[in-house]
Short mmCIF file of C-alpha atoms and ligand atoms in Angstrom, two decimals:
data_model
loop_
_atom_site.label_atom_id
_atom_site.label_comp_id
_atom_site.label_asym_id
_atom_site.label_seq_id
_atom_site.Cartn_x
_atom_site.Cartn_y
_atom_site.Cartn_z
CA UNK A 1 -120.20 117.40 41.34
CA UNK A 2 -118.32 115.78 38.47
CA UNK A 3 -119.84 112.63 37.05
CA UNK A 4 -117.52 110.17 35.38
CA UNK A 5 -119.21 108.57 32.36
CA UNK A 6 -118.52 104.91 32.30
CA UNK A 7 -119.62 102.23 29.89
CA UNK A 8 -122.54 100.01 30.67
CA UNK A 9 -122.75 96.28 30.03
CA UNK A 10 -126.15 95.01 28.86
CA UNK A 11 -126.86 91.37 28.10
CA UNK A 12 -129.86 89.86 26.32
CA UNK A 13 -131.11 86.42 27.23
CA UNK A 14 -133.97 84.03 26.54
CA UNK A 15 -134.72 80.62 25.09
CA UNK A 16 -134.27 80.04 21.36
CA UNK A 17 -137.15 81.63 19.46
CA UNK A 18 -137.71 84.25 22.17
CA UNK A 19 -136.93 86.93 19.57
CA UNK A 20 -134.10 88.73 21.37
CA UNK A 21 -131.82 88.95 18.31
CA UNK A 22 -134.50 90.93 16.44
CA UNK A 23 -134.14 93.70 19.00
CA UNK A 24 -130.35 94.03 18.94
CA UNK A 25 -130.01 96.59 16.07
CA UNK A 26 -132.93 98.59 17.43
CA UNK A 27 -131.51 98.66 20.96
CA UNK A 28 -128.09 99.68 19.63
CA UNK A 29 -129.77 102.53 17.74
CA UNK A 30 -131.56 103.69 20.89
CA UNK A 31 -128.35 103.68 22.94
CA UNK A 32 -126.49 105.59 20.27
CA UNK A 33 -129.38 108.10 19.99
CA UNK A 34 -128.85 108.73 23.71
CA UNK A 35 -125.32 109.83 22.88
CA UNK A 36 -123.37 106.77 23.94
CA UNK A 37 -120.91 104.86 21.77
CA UNK A 38 -122.19 101.29 21.62
CA UNK A 39 -120.96 97.96 20.33
CA UNK A 40 -123.31 95.07 19.63
CA UNK A 41 -121.80 91.64 19.96
CA UNK A 42 -122.81 88.05 20.73
CA UNK A 43 -121.91 84.81 22.46
CA UNK A 44 -120.66 82.33 21.72
CA UNK A 45 -118.69 84.49 19.32
CA UNK A 46 -117.66 88.12 19.18
CA UNK A 47 -114.02 87.44 18.23
CA UNK A 48 -112.48 85.41 15.37
CA UNK A 49 -111.66 82.54 17.76
CA UNK A 50 -115.07 82.87 19.43
CA UNK A 51 -116.86 82.61 16.09
CA UNK A 52 -114.83 79.49 15.22
CA UNK A 53 -115.74 77.98 18.60
CA UNK A 54 -119.38 78.95 17.95
CA UNK A 55 -119.40 76.90 14.74
CA UNK A 56 -118.01 73.92 16.64
CA UNK A 57 -120.19 74.15 19.72
CA UNK A 58 -123.42 74.73 17.78
CA UNK A 59 -122.81 71.83 15.39
CA UNK A 60 -120.59 69.11 16.86
CA UNK A 61 -121.83 66.55 19.35
CA UNK A 62 -119.77 66.73 22.58
CA UNK A 63 -120.04 66.17 26.31
CA UNK A 64 -121.89 68.77 28.36
CA UNK A 65 -118.68 69.51 30.22
CA UNK A 66 -116.73 70.16 27.01
CA UNK A 67 -119.57 72.41 25.84
CA UNK A 68 -119.44 74.39 29.08
CA UNK A 69 -115.67 74.83 28.87
CA UNK A 70 -115.81 75.95 25.23
CA UNK A 71 -118.44 78.55 26.11
CA UNK A 72 -116.09 79.96 28.74
CA UNK A 73 -113.06 79.75 26.43
CA UNK A 74 -114.90 81.85 23.85
CA UNK A 75 -116.11 84.15 26.63
CA UNK A 76 -112.62 84.83 27.98
CA UNK A 77 -111.37 85.87 24.53
CA UNK A 78 -114.45 88.03 24.09
CA UNK A 79 -113.94 89.73 27.45
CA UNK A 80 -110.23 90.35 26.93
CA UNK A 81 -110.38 91.56 23.34
CA UNK A 82 -113.77 93.22 23.05
CA UNK A 83 -115.90 93.68 26.16
CA UNK A 84 -113.41 94.98 28.73
CA UNK A 85 -111.63 97.36 26.30
CA UNK A 86 -114.99 98.77 25.17
CA UNK A 87 -116.19 99.34 28.74
CA UNK A 88 -112.82 100.91 29.62
CA UNK A 89 -113.29 103.39 26.73
CA UNK A 90 -116.69 104.29 28.16
CA UNK A 91 -118.65 102.52 25.42
CA UNK A 92 -121.84 100.66 26.09
CA UNK A 93 -121.76 96.96 25.29
CA UNK A 94 -124.85 95.13 24.10
CA UNK A 95 -124.21 91.41 24.20
CA UNK A 96 -126.60 88.82 22.75
CA UNK A 97 -126.22 86.12 25.46
CA UNK A 98 -123.60 85.84 28.20
CA UNK A 99 -122.98 83.66 31.27
CA UNK A 100 -126.65 83.44 32.24
CA UNK A 101 -127.01 81.36 29.04
CA UNK A 102 -124.44 78.89 30.37
CA UNK A 103 -126.31 78.60 33.68
CA UNK A 104 -129.60 78.17 31.79
CA UNK A 105 -128.54 75.90 28.89
CA UNK A 106 -125.62 73.86 30.22
CA UNK A 107 -126.84 74.04 33.84
CA UNK A 108 -130.64 73.98 33.64
CA UNK A 109 -130.90 72.27 30.25
CA UNK A 110 -128.08 69.74 30.42
CA UNK A 111 -127.63 69.31 34.16
CA UNK A 112 -124.06 70.58 34.58
CA UNK A 113 -123.77 71.37 38.31
CA UNK A 114 -124.40 75.04 39.02
CA UNK A 115 -121.42 75.16 41.37
CA UNK A 116 -119.06 74.18 38.52
CA UNK A 117 -120.40 76.98 36.34
CA UNK A 118 -120.09 79.42 39.25
CA UNK A 119 -116.44 78.46 39.67
CA UNK A 120 -115.77 79.14 35.99
CA UNK A 121 -117.69 82.42 36.17
CA UNK A 122 -115.58 83.54 39.14
CA UNK A 123 -112.35 82.57 37.42
CA UNK A 124 -113.15 84.05 34.01
CA UNK A 125 -115.02 87.22 34.90
CA UNK A 126 -115.66 87.47 38.63
CA UNK A 127 -114.86 91.18 38.40
CA UNK A 128 -116.99 91.96 35.35
CA UNK A 129 -120.75 91.41 35.47
CA UNK A 130 -123.58 92.84 33.38
CA UNK A 131 -125.22 96.02 34.68
CA UNK A 132 -128.53 95.04 33.10
CA UNK A 133 -129.82 91.73 31.76
CA UNK A 134 -132.99 91.68 29.71
CA UNK A 135 -134.70 88.31 29.77
CA UNK A 136 -137.00 87.83 26.77
CA UNK A 137 -139.49 85.41 28.20
CA UNK A 138 -141.77 83.14 26.16
CA UNK A 139 -143.41 79.81 26.92
CA UNK A 140 -141.83 76.80 25.24
CA UNK A 141 -144.81 76.33 22.88
CA UNK A 142 -144.37 79.84 21.50
CA UNK A 143 -140.66 79.32 20.95
CA UNK A 144 -141.33 75.96 19.28
CA UNK A 145 -143.88 77.51 16.89
CA UNK A 146 -141.40 80.25 15.97
CA UNK A 147 -138.57 77.76 15.39
CA UNK A 148 -140.84 75.54 13.27
CA UNK A 149 -141.76 78.58 11.19
CA UNK A 150 -138.09 79.53 10.73
CA UNK A 151 -137.33 75.97 9.66
CA UNK A 152 -140.27 75.94 7.23
CA UNK A 153 -138.81 79.09 5.69
CA UNK A 154 -135.60 77.18 5.01
CA UNK A 155 -133.40 78.08 8.01
CA UNK A 156 -131.32 75.15 9.26
CA UNK A 157 -131.73 74.71 13.02
CA UNK A 158 -128.61 74.28 15.15
CA UNK A 159 -127.85 71.67 17.82
CA UNK A 160 -129.69 73.50 20.60
CA UNK A 161 -132.69 74.49 18.49
CA UNK A 162 -133.44 70.85 17.73
CA UNK A 163 -133.59 69.90 21.43
CA UNK A 164 -136.90 68.54 22.79
CA UNK A 165 -139.48 70.87 24.31
CA UNK A 166 -138.64 69.55 27.79
CA UNK A 167 -135.10 70.91 27.37
CA UNK A 168 -136.40 74.41 26.63
CA UNK A 169 -138.82 74.21 29.52
CA UNK A 170 -135.85 73.52 31.84
CA UNK A 171 -133.78 76.30 30.27
CA UNK A 172 -136.63 78.77 30.68
CA UNK A 173 -137.14 77.74 34.31
CA UNK A 174 -133.43 78.23 35.01
CA UNK A 175 -133.50 81.70 33.45
CA UNK A 176 -136.58 82.70 35.43
CA UNK A 177 -135.07 81.39 38.66
CA UNK A 178 -131.94 83.48 38.06
CA UNK A 179 -134.04 86.55 37.28
CA UNK A 180 -135.97 85.99 40.52
CA UNK A 181 -132.76 85.76 42.54
CA UNK A 182 -131.22 88.92 41.05
CA UNK A 183 -134.07 91.39 40.58
CA UNK A 184 -131.75 94.41 40.56
CA UNK A 185 -129.94 93.20 37.44
CA UNK A 186 -132.67 91.40 35.50
CA UNK A 187 -135.62 92.89 33.64
CA UNK A 188 -138.11 90.35 32.37
CA UNK A 189 -139.85 91.23 29.11
CA UNK A 190 -142.94 89.35 27.93
CA UNK A 191 -141.79 88.45 24.44
CA UNK A 192 -145.17 87.05 23.36
CA UNK A 193 -146.32 90.70 23.09
CA UNK A 194 -146.29 92.55 19.77
CA UNK A 195 -142.92 93.98 18.75
CA UNK A 196 -143.99 97.58 19.37
CA UNK A 197 -145.04 96.78 22.96
CA UNK A 198 -141.76 94.99 23.63
CA UNK A 199 -139.91 98.07 22.39
CA UNK A 200 -141.82 100.34 24.75
CA UNK A 201 -140.68 98.13 27.63
CA UNK A 202 -137.09 98.04 26.34
CA UNK A 203 -136.95 101.82 25.95
CA UNK A 204 -138.08 102.23 29.57
CA UNK A 205 -135.36 99.86 30.81
CA UNK A 206 -132.71 101.73 28.82
CA UNK A 207 -133.92 105.06 30.14
CA UNK A 208 -133.65 103.77 33.71
CA UNK A 209 -130.13 102.50 33.14
CA UNK A 210 -129.05 105.73 31.44
CA UNK A 211 -130.43 107.73 34.37
CA UNK A 212 -128.46 105.55 36.77
CA UNK A 213 -125.33 105.90 34.62
CA UNK A 214 -125.20 109.70 34.28
P1 TYD B 301 -128.59 82.23 19.55
O1 TYD B 301 -128.08 83.24 20.51
O2 TYD B 301 -130.01 81.82 19.71
O3 TYD B 301 -128.26 82.79 18.11
P2 TYD B 301 -129.22 82.93 16.87
O4 TYD B 301 -130.19 84.03 17.29
O5 TYD B 301 -128.25 83.31 15.81
O6 TYD B 301 -129.86 81.59 16.69
O7 TYD B 301 -127.69 80.90 19.47
C1 TYD B 301 -126.75 80.57 20.39
C2 TYD B 301 -127.03 79.20 20.97
O8 TYD B 301 -126.00 78.88 21.89
C3 TYD B 301 -128.34 79.14 21.73
O9 TYD B 301 -129.03 77.96 21.38
C4 TYD B 301 -127.92 79.03 23.18
C5 TYD B 301 -126.55 78.45 23.12
N1 TYD B 301 -125.68 78.88 24.22
C6 TYD B 301 -125.44 78.02 25.25
O10 TYD B 301 -125.96 76.88 25.26
N2 TYD B 301 -124.62 78.40 26.29
C7 TYD B 301 -124.02 79.62 26.31
O11 TYD B 301 -123.27 79.95 27.25
C8 TYD B 301 -124.28 80.53 25.23
C9 TYD B 301 -123.65 81.89 25.22
C10 TYD B 301 -125.13 80.13 24.20
#
């Protein structure tokens, strides 16, 4: 039987300070060591326009609705110019945040109605969903401690990172609720664990996806 090799779409999610970005280069290395071409990208961002929108949306005050629409504007560019072409070539795509972040941050965090976000999701990428979403889960207190540490080391926090703890608690709850509703797509990783332990879990999730893909 002939197997067609197709690209796989992996997204990484979690509240700020969950540590997901630390794992991106390592995960990309693991995927490439398995023999797959891989691109690592992020949202908002991933294209020149997307990166410009990122600067705006992470810094400028705006309504929650405008924020939601800008996330999807950046996302559509990203899908058209980067994600879909890569998947069509058979590459694997590793994306630091995607639409689950909009449901969690704009929906759970800011109260934008879930139905509105679902409508945008259907319009912008109803036909293109992640194959695997890794949710880096940490309690709000852990994320706050990590963000405080980053700030103490001189990193300027963005608009979302300076939100109150209650905001992050809502965002985390929204992520966990989504993961609970879609267990086939989500893998929850306890990101309070030491880096090496997290990597063992990540490697297992990649191996399972690769086995399903081949
Ligand atoms: P983040 O991914 O944490 O980048 P870094 O690791 O460089 O800090 O920053 C992106 C921020 O954008 C994060 O606070 C979550 C927010 N965001 C949303 O609110 N909605 C979205 O749809 C996306 C993609 C991100």
